[in-house]
């Protein structure tokens, strides 16, 4: 093996070896710069076609000249003829580089390049004797110099912590990671297309708020020097979007980042992407229908099917989604019938009997929800709407007229995960003020995730809000499901990480 080929290897190296390889590459860069061929002075290149397009249109393009650009990710040195593999945004393609075609001087320069360098190849499309679609180089140009070696090609960047911290390397060496994030973009695009086709208007609402409401979560806090005021980062999109319903926009949605000062695990990240929509003149049943149609549409557009596999289990969106009340779900999986429980004391006695921990402040509805989390969630693998939550855990939702202890709310579950949360929105300002007061009392009693009274939102409701259905989707969990990803960090390009120096 030539010295150049040794130096361009991507095998696993100790830190001192990487430092030595970096030193060699910097020396190569210095030589190029001294020769007046600094690659970092190149400002543009010609990318007439992507690698994937060449493969898709080979019969049409065979023997046609093309210009491709990409990163060298593999190199087979055969002396005066070399095969390199170029990676661009669409995938990989092989390029055949021969001294007779590009000239001895250019070929000598080319042989000093490294895996990781970014190049432009101009040549014609052909198929090798082994049947691989390739580009036969007529010229090749160095566009950018890689000063650090890529991870070893057969194992990629396998350390998950390193993958999350250096996503740029992960995307280069792990094609499945790139595919996940391409799918994530397509999922969001198809959500927008679906909602736009239904007459929804995409809007933007504040991230810095005085009152972080709309969800049960602890907010991040910050300070505005210009206004000399403390603000919070939003934990939800809800209260501003409902103000727009009051204003007459009738169908609105937002896809945006929200921030919750809570734990980090496989399904939680302090900042994540939420989609919320609100539609006037419908209720939570209308939101169920919309959710079914949206999930089926997105899966079919992005995956090509209403059925897909997550963690070895086939998920089926083609059948009507199951609909079950929270009380019936708890009865089905725990044997406890909360429709027969009349007082908070009875509920607490049942919790003690079943070994479910609760707090003194908890009421019957809170304990029903604790039973649901303990006994039910893990069983909800296929698409399921869990409906009619207790009023104690639903401060922004309309009560059920026939049973005011419960509200017109559902949570959408698959794979044991909550994927969406929806209401028939509470539009009674008097009831809403009483609910806010109860939340303020919970906060005073030590519940840091309780909502606070939002006077401006109450003023908006006093002007009148039509009957409205609303829903919030976790985009990250939806992406996890549709890409068979095991952790939320696998679908966030740059997840929140503790600094290495900590």
PDB file of N, CA and C in Angstrom, residues 1-9 28 72-85 94-99 102 107-115 130 153:
ATOM      1  N   UNK A   1       0.843  -1.199   0.000  1.00  0.00           N
ATOM      2  CA  UNK A   1       0.000   0.000   0.000  1.00  0.00           C
ATOM      3  C   UNK A   1       0.876   1.247   0.000  1.00  0.00           C
ATOM      4  N   UNK A   2       0.519   2.238  -0.840  1.00  0.00           N
ATOM      5  CA  UNK A   2       1.314   3.455  -0.931  1.00  0.00           C
ATOM      6  C   UNK A   2       1.201   4.271   0.340  1.00  0.00           C
ATOM      7  N   UNK A   3       2.179   5.163   0.560  1.00  0.00           N
ATOM      8  CA  UNK A   3       2.146   6.022   1.749  1.00  0.00           C
ATOM      9  C   UNK A   3       0.912   6.915   1.738  1.00  0.00           C
ATOM     10  N   UNK A   4       0.550   7.404   0.511  1.00  0.00           N
ATOM     11  CA  UNK A   4      -0.645   8.248   0.426  1.00  0.00           C
ATOM     12  C   UNK A   4      -1.874   7.479   0.869  1.00  0.00           C
ATOM     13  N   UNK A   5      -1.977   6.213   0.446  1.00  0.00           N
ATOM     14  CA  UNK A   5      -3.148   5.420   0.776  1.00  0.00           C
ATOM     15  C   UNK A   5      -3.204   5.122   2.273  1.00  0.00           C
ATOM     16  N   UNK A   6      -2.041   4.904   2.893  1.00  0.00           N
ATOM     17  CA  UNK A   6      -2.013   4.691   4.334  1.00  0.00           C
ATOM     18  C   UNK A   6      -2.553   5.917   5.056  1.00  0.00           C
ATOM     19  N   UNK A   7      -2.129   7.079   4.605  1.00  0.00           N
ATOM     20  CA  UNK A   7      -2.509   8.312   5.290  1.00  0.00           C
ATOM     21  C   UNK A   7      -3.979   8.654   5.120  1.00  0.00           C
ATOM     22  N   UNK A   8      -4.594   8.125   4.048  1.00  0.00           N
ATOM     23  CA  UNK A   8      -6.000   8.475   3.851  1.00  0.00           C
ATOM     24  C   UNK A   8      -6.951   7.446   4.456  1.00  0.00           C
ATOM     25  N   UNK A   9      -6.451   6.445   5.164  1.00  0.00           N
ATOM     26  CA  UNK A   9      -7.324   5.430   5.738  1.00  0.00           C
ATOM     27  C   UNK A   9      -8.266   6.038   6.758  1.00  0.00           C
ATOM     28  N   UNK A  28      -0.480  18.912   3.591  1.00  0.00           N
ATOM     29  CA  UNK A  28      -0.965  18.835   2.203  1.00  0.00           C
ATOM     30  C   UNK A  28      -1.663  20.133   1.817  1.00  0.00           C
ATOM     31  N   UNK A  72     -15.677  12.448  -0.871  1.00  0.00           N
ATOM     32  CA  UNK A  72     -15.093  11.126  -1.076  1.00  0.00           C
ATOM     33  C   UNK A  72     -15.253  10.322   0.215  1.00  0.00           C
ATOM     34  N   UNK A  73     -15.980   9.190   0.134  1.00  0.00           N
ATOM     35  CA  UNK A  73     -16.176   8.376   1.341  1.00  0.00           C
ATOM     36  C   UNK A  73     -15.518   7.000   1.220  1.00  0.00           C
ATOM     37  N   UNK A  74     -15.012   6.654   0.044  1.00  0.00           N
ATOM     38  CA  UNK A  74     -14.286   5.391  -0.137  1.00  0.00           C
ATOM     39  C   UNK A  74     -13.333   5.553  -1.313  1.00  0.00           C
ATOM     40  N   UNK A  75     -12.259   4.752  -1.305  1.00  0.00           N
ATOM     41  CA  UNK A  75     -11.210   4.915  -2.325  1.00  0.00           C
ATOM     42  C   UNK A  75     -10.568   3.555  -2.574  1.00  0.00           C
ATOM     43  N   UNK A  76     -10.541   3.142  -3.842  1.00  0.00           N
ATOM     44  CA  UNK A  76      -9.864   1.909  -4.231  1.00  0.00           C
ATOM     45  C   UNK A  76      -8.737   2.279  -5.191  1.00  0.00           C
ATOM     46  N   UNK A  77      -7.501   2.168  -4.705  1.00  0.00           N
ATOM     47  CA  UNK A  77      -6.322   2.593  -5.450  1.00  0.00           C
ATOM     48  C   UNK A  77      -5.773   1.423  -6.256  1.00  0.00           C
ATOM     49  N   UNK A  78      -5.801   1.554  -7.597  1.00  0.00           N
ATOM     50  CA  UNK A  78      -5.314   0.490  -8.482  1.00  0.00           C
ATOM     51  C   UNK A  78      -4.162   1.007  -9.346  1.00  0.00           C
ATOM     52  N   UNK A  79      -3.371   1.909  -8.746  1.00  0.00           N
ATOM     53  CA  UNK A  79      -2.239   2.443  -9.486  1.00  0.00           C
ATOM     54  C   UNK A  79      -2.650   3.603 -10.364  1.00  0.00           C
ATOM     55  N   UNK A  80      -2.635   3.373 -11.684  1.00  0.00           N
ATOM     56  CA  UNK A  80      -2.957   4.446 -12.627  1.00  0.00           C
ATOM     57  C   UNK A  80      -4.450   4.592 -12.886  1.00  0.00           C
ATOM     58  N   UNK A  81      -5.240   3.748 -12.238  1.00  0.00           N
ATOM     59  CA  UNK A  81      -6.698   3.853 -12.302  1.00  0.00           C
ATOM     60  C   UNK A  81      -7.243   3.704 -10.885  1.00  0.00           C
ATOM     61  N   UNK A  82      -8.106   4.617 -10.483  1.00  0.00           N
ATOM     62  CA  UNK A  82      -8.669   4.598  -9.125  1.00  0.00           C
ATOM     63  C   UNK A  82     -10.187   4.667  -9.185  1.00  0.00           C
ATOM     64  N   UNK A  83     -10.801   3.998  -8.252  1.00  0.00           N
ATOM     65  CA  UNK A  83     -12.241   4.132  -8.057  1.00  0.00           C
ATOM     66  C   UNK A  83     -12.476   4.858  -6.734  1.00  0.00           C
ATOM     67  N   UNK A  84     -13.274   5.925  -6.771  1.00  0.00           N
ATOM     68  CA  UNK A  84     -13.675   6.605  -5.533  1.00  0.00           C
ATOM     69  C   UNK A  84     -15.198   6.607  -5.457  1.00  0.00           C
ATOM     70  N   UNK A  85     -15.713   6.673  -4.251  1.00  0.00           N
ATOM     71  CA  UNK A  85     -17.158   6.769  -4.043  1.00  0.00           C
ATOM     72  C   UNK A  85     -17.467   8.166  -3.530  1.00  0.00           C
ATOM     73  N   UNK A  94     -20.179   5.868  -7.751  1.00  0.00           N
ATOM     74  CA  UNK A  94     -18.765   5.603  -7.981  1.00  0.00           C
ATOM     75  C   UNK A  94     -18.240   6.462  -9.126  1.00  0.00           C
ATOM     76  N   UNK A  95     -17.005   6.931  -8.972  1.00  0.00           N
ATOM     77  CA  UNK A  95     -16.325   7.652 -10.053  1.00  0.00           C
ATOM     78  C   UNK A  95     -15.037   6.912 -10.401  1.00  0.00           C
ATOM     79  N   UNK A  96     -14.776   6.795 -11.692  1.00  0.00           N
ATOM     80  CA  UNK A  96     -13.574   6.114 -12.191  1.00  0.00           C
ATOM     81  C   UNK A  96     -12.601   7.189 -12.651  1.00  0.00           C
ATOM     82  N   UNK A  97     -11.420   7.221 -12.024  1.00  0.00           N
ATOM     83  CA  UNK A  97     -10.435   8.267 -12.307  1.00  0.00           C
ATOM     84  C   UNK A  97      -9.172   7.590 -12.843  1.00  0.00           C
ATOM     85  N   UNK A  98      -8.810   7.922 -14.094  1.00  0.00           N
ATOM     86  CA  UNK A  98      -7.671   7.265 -14.750  1.00  0.00           C
ATOM     87  C   UNK A  98      -6.699   8.319 -15.248  1.00  0.00           C
ATOM     88  N   UNK A  99      -5.399   8.018 -15.103  1.00  0.00           N
ATOM     89  CA  UNK A  99      -4.377   8.984 -15.460  1.00  0.00           C
ATOM     90  C   UNK A  99      -4.473   9.394 -16.922  1.00  0.00           C
ATOM     91  N   UNK A 102      -7.387  12.224 -17.235  1.00  0.00           N
ATOM     92  CA  UNK A 102      -7.308  13.555 -16.618  1.00  0.00           C
ATOM     93  C   UNK A 102      -5.914  14.173 -16.733  1.00  0.00           C
ATOM     94  N   UNK A 107      -3.531  13.953 -12.194  1.00  0.00           N
ATOM     95  CA  UNK A 107      -3.637  12.663 -11.523  1.00  0.00           C
ATOM     96  C   UNK A 107      -2.692  12.608 -10.316  1.00  0.00           C
ATOM     97  N   UNK A 108      -1.510  13.158 -10.453  1.00  0.00           N
ATOM     98  CA  UNK A 108      -0.551  13.187  -9.348  1.00  0.00           C
ATOM     99  C   UNK A 108      -1.103  14.004  -8.179  1.00  0.00           C
ATOM    100  N   UNK A 109      -1.760  15.109  -8.479  1.00  0.00           N
ATOM    101  CA  UNK A 109      -2.391  15.904  -7.429  1.00  0.00           C
ATOM    102  C   UNK A 109      -3.533  15.131  -6.780  1.00  0.00           C
ATOM    103  N   UNK A 110      -4.346  14.513  -7.610  1.00  0.00           N
ATOM    104  CA  UNK A 110      -5.496  13.737  -7.126  1.00  0.00           C
ATOM    105  C   UNK A 110      -5.054  12.661  -6.140  1.00  0.00           C
ATOM    106  N   UNK A 111      -3.949  12.000  -6.412  1.00  0.00           N
ATOM    107  CA  UNK A 111      -3.497  10.896  -5.570  1.00  0.00           C
ATOM    108  C   UNK A 111      -3.092  11.357  -4.167  1.00  0.00           C
ATOM    109  N   UNK A 112      -2.894  12.654  -3.998  1.00  0.00           N
ATOM    110  CA  UNK A 112      -2.529  13.175  -2.687  1.00  0.00           C
ATOM    111  C   UNK A 112      -3.756  13.567  -1.855  1.00  0.00           C
ATOM    112  N   UNK A 113      -4.933  13.486  -2.458  1.00  0.00           N
ATOM    113  CA  UNK A 113      -6.152  13.846  -1.735  1.00  0.00           C
ATOM    114  C   UNK A 113      -6.499  12.747  -0.737  1.00  0.00           C
ATOM    115  N   UNK A 114      -7.556  12.994   0.058  1.00  0.00           N
ATOM    116  CA  UNK A 114      -7.909  12.083   1.154  1.00  0.00           C
ATOM    117  C   UNK A 114      -9.402  11.771   1.153  1.00  0.00           C
ATOM    118  N   UNK A 115      -9.726  10.648   1.778  1.00  0.00           N
ATOM    119  CA  UNK A 115     -11.129  10.361   2.086  1.00  0.00           C
ATOM    120  C   UNK A 115     -11.653  11.481   2.985  1.00  0.00           C
ATOM    121  N   UNK A 130     -18.488  -4.906 -13.824  1.00  0.00           N
ATOM    122  CA  UNK A 130     -19.227  -5.543 -12.733  1.00  0.00           C
ATOM    123  C   UNK A 130     -20.678  -5.076 -12.668  1.00  0.00           C
ATOM    124  N   UNK A 153     -14.983   2.972   7.931  1.00  0.00           N
ATOM    125  CA  UNK A 153     -16.150   2.879   7.052  1.00  0.00           C
ATOM    126  C   UNK A 153     -17.084   1.722   7.380  1.00  0.00           C
TER     127      UNK A 153
END
